[in-house]
């Protein structure tokens, strides 16, 4: 009887341990890819525009041209924020005679999309934003100012799209893998190991990206 109980108990314990391991990792992965939306008042940032993203996702932006511009700066907010994070920079740049275009990244703010990739697909979106500017006749002296995820997006895009002639960044992560490892104990109050590695794999599986290859700096 004791042997039978042990045989029955072993898979039960294994199941409990599995849930205790997989559950938090899965929750963390889902939370990373589906950030809570922040929607702040963007009045004063310019004309509301809708820009088609890489896969047709509509990106909500604000376009503010100035008279006799010296150039155009695309403003890219950080993870979990929206375009209003870049409002002070937009005001400063317009005073310096630069057109500004700020937009919400996919799955952020008022933009469409249900999942972020923290810079991967967002890079393709930025190229589509450059397409939109080109159609408007804006195709020279175009730069980007990005913070955090926006900084990574700007770096990735500048390496691939020559239309982006200058980049300024702030608060960019070095590798997405390392960022997730640091974020796990801070935001989820659990140790990076053993939860972190599984969470990274689940994130890759859900988003279809390679976390290890996300190395902007």
Short mmCIF file of C-alpha atoms in Angstrom, two decimals, residues 13-152:
data_model
loop_
_atom_site.label_atom_id
_atom_site.label_comp_id
_atom_site.label_asym_id
_atom_site.label_seq_id
_atom_site.Cartn_x
_atom_site.Cartn_y
_atom_site.Cartn_z
CA UNK A 13 4.29 16.47 -6.44
CA UNK A 14 5.91 16.77 -9.86
CA UNK A 15 2.75 18.43 -11.18
CA UNK A 16 2.64 20.91 -8.32
CA UNK A 17 6.30 21.79 -8.79
CA UNK A 18 5.75 22.13 -12.53
CA UNK A 19 2.85 24.54 -12.05
CA UNK A 20 4.86 26.49 -9.45
CA UNK A 21 7.66 26.86 -12.03
CA UNK A 22 5.75 27.28 -15.29
CA UNK A 23 2.91 29.42 -13.93
CA UNK A 24 4.93 32.47 -12.81
CA UNK A 25 7.18 32.26 -15.87
CA UNK A 26 4.17 32.17 -18.20
CA UNK A 27 2.55 35.08 -16.37
CA UNK A 28 5.75 37.13 -16.62
CA UNK A 29 6.10 36.38 -20.33
CA UNK A 30 2.51 37.38 -21.04
CA UNK A 31 2.84 40.56 -18.99
CA UNK A 32 6.01 41.61 -20.84
CA UNK A 33 4.37 41.16 -24.24
CA UNK A 34 1.06 42.76 -23.25
CA UNK A 35 1.87 45.92 -21.25
CA UNK A 36 -0.92 47.90 -19.65
CA UNK A 37 -1.86 50.77 -21.94
CA UNK A 38 -1.16 54.32 -20.87
CA UNK A 39 -3.28 56.98 -22.57
CA UNK A 40 -2.42 60.58 -21.74
CA UNK A 41 -3.66 63.83 -23.26
CA UNK A 42 -1.47 64.63 -26.27
CA UNK A 43 -3.01 68.05 -26.94
CA UNK A 44 -0.37 70.46 -28.13
CA UNK A 45 1.77 67.78 -29.77
CA UNK A 46 0.36 68.46 -33.22
CA UNK A 47 -2.13 67.10 -35.72
CA UNK A 48 -3.49 63.60 -34.96
CA UNK A 49 -2.42 61.12 -37.64
CA UNK A 50 -2.81 57.40 -38.26
CA UNK A 51 0.17 55.64 -39.83
CA UNK A 52 0.05 52.06 -41.18
CA UNK A 53 2.62 49.85 -39.48
CA UNK A 54 4.58 46.88 -40.77
CA UNK A 55 1.65 44.45 -40.83
CA UNK A 56 -1.13 46.98 -41.29
CA UNK A 57 -1.38 47.85 -37.60
CA UNK A 58 -2.51 51.45 -37.23
CA UNK A 59 -0.07 53.64 -35.30
CA UNK A 60 -1.53 56.70 -33.58
CA UNK A 61 0.72 59.72 -33.89
CA UNK A 62 0.99 63.48 -33.68
CA UNK A 63 2.59 65.40 -36.55
CA UNK A 64 3.76 68.95 -35.87
CA UNK A 65 5.49 70.71 -38.79
CA UNK A 66 7.19 74.07 -38.30
CA UNK A 67 8.01 76.93 -40.65
CA UNK A 68 11.36 76.64 -42.44
CA UNK A 69 12.42 73.44 -40.64
CA UNK A 70 16.04 72.44 -40.22
CA UNK A 71 14.98 68.80 -40.20
CA UNK A 72 12.50 66.32 -38.79
CA UNK A 73 12.76 64.24 -35.61
CA UNK A 74 10.73 61.11 -34.93
CA UNK A 75 10.10 60.66 -31.21
CA UNK A 76 9.99 57.13 -29.82
CA UNK A 77 8.75 56.52 -26.28
CA UNK A 78 9.76 53.78 -23.88
CA UNK A 79 8.16 50.48 -22.94
CA UNK A 80 4.81 50.85 -21.19
CA UNK A 81 4.58 54.57 -21.98
CA UNK A 82 2.93 56.53 -24.78
CA UNK A 83 3.89 59.40 -27.06
CA UNK A 84 3.31 62.02 -24.35
CA UNK A 85 6.49 60.81 -22.64
CA UNK A 86 8.30 62.66 -25.42
CA UNK A 87 6.27 65.88 -25.09
CA UNK A 88 9.06 67.96 -23.44
CA UNK A 89 11.53 66.89 -26.13
CA UNK A 90 9.00 67.67 -28.86
CA UNK A 91 8.49 71.19 -27.51
CA UNK A 92 12.24 71.81 -27.32
CA UNK A 93 12.81 70.53 -30.85
CA UNK A 94 10.05 72.65 -32.35
CA UNK A 95 11.56 75.71 -30.67
CA UNK A 96 14.81 74.76 -32.43
CA UNK A 97 12.92 74.62 -35.79
CA UNK A 98 12.54 70.88 -36.19
CA UNK A 99 9.37 69.15 -37.33
CA UNK A 100 8.31 66.51 -34.82
CA UNK A 101 6.43 63.26 -35.23
CA UNK A 102 5.61 61.31 -32.09
CA UNK A 103 3.61 58.09 -32.20
CA UNK A 104 2.49 55.32 -29.89
CA UNK A 105 4.31 52.04 -30.46
CA UNK A 106 2.14 49.05 -31.30
CA UNK A 107 0.20 47.71 -28.32
CA UNK A 108 0.81 51.03 -26.55
CA UNK A 109 -1.31 54.13 -26.09
CA UNK A 110 -3.88 54.63 -28.84
CA UNK A 111 -2.13 52.45 -31.43
CA UNK A 112 -3.55 49.13 -32.53
CA UNK A 113 -1.89 45.79 -31.92
CA UNK A 114 -2.13 43.35 -29.06
CA UNK A 115 1.52 42.46 -28.53
CA UNK A 116 4.82 44.29 -28.26
CA UNK A 117 8.16 42.76 -29.25
CA UNK A 118 10.23 45.42 -27.42
CA UNK A 119 11.94 46.62 -30.58
CA UNK A 120 11.85 43.79 -33.13
CA UNK A 121 8.68 44.39 -35.16
CA UNK A 122 8.75 47.98 -33.91
CA UNK A 123 11.82 48.48 -36.10
CA UNK A 124 9.75 47.55 -39.15
CA UNK A 125 7.06 49.95 -37.96
CA UNK A 126 9.61 52.77 -37.86
CA UNK A 127 10.54 52.07 -41.48
CA UNK A 128 6.85 52.38 -42.33
CA UNK A 129 6.78 55.71 -40.52
CA UNK A 130 9.68 56.81 -42.71
CA UNK A 131 7.62 55.72 -45.73
CA UNK A 132 4.77 57.91 -44.49
CA UNK A 133 7.09 60.90 -44.16
CA UNK A 134 8.51 60.28 -47.63
CA UNK A 135 5.01 60.42 -49.13
CA UNK A 136 4.58 63.78 -47.40
CA UNK A 137 7.77 64.99 -49.07
CA UNK A 138 9.89 64.71 -45.93
CA UNK A 139 12.90 62.60 -46.88
CA UNK A 140 16.04 64.52 -45.88
CA UNK A 141 17.53 65.38 -42.49
CA UNK A 142 15.30 62.90 -40.69
CA UNK A 143 16.46 61.70 -37.29
CA UNK A 144 15.05 59.83 -34.32
CA UNK A 145 15.12 60.43 -30.58
CA UNK A 146 14.29 57.33 -28.57
CA UNK A 147 14.02 56.35 -24.95
CA UNK A 148 14.42 52.77 -23.65
CA UNK A 149 12.50 50.53 -26.08
CA UNK A 150 12.27 53.50 -28.43
CA UNK A 151 16.04 53.88 -28.28
CA UNK A 152 16.53 50.24 -29.26
#
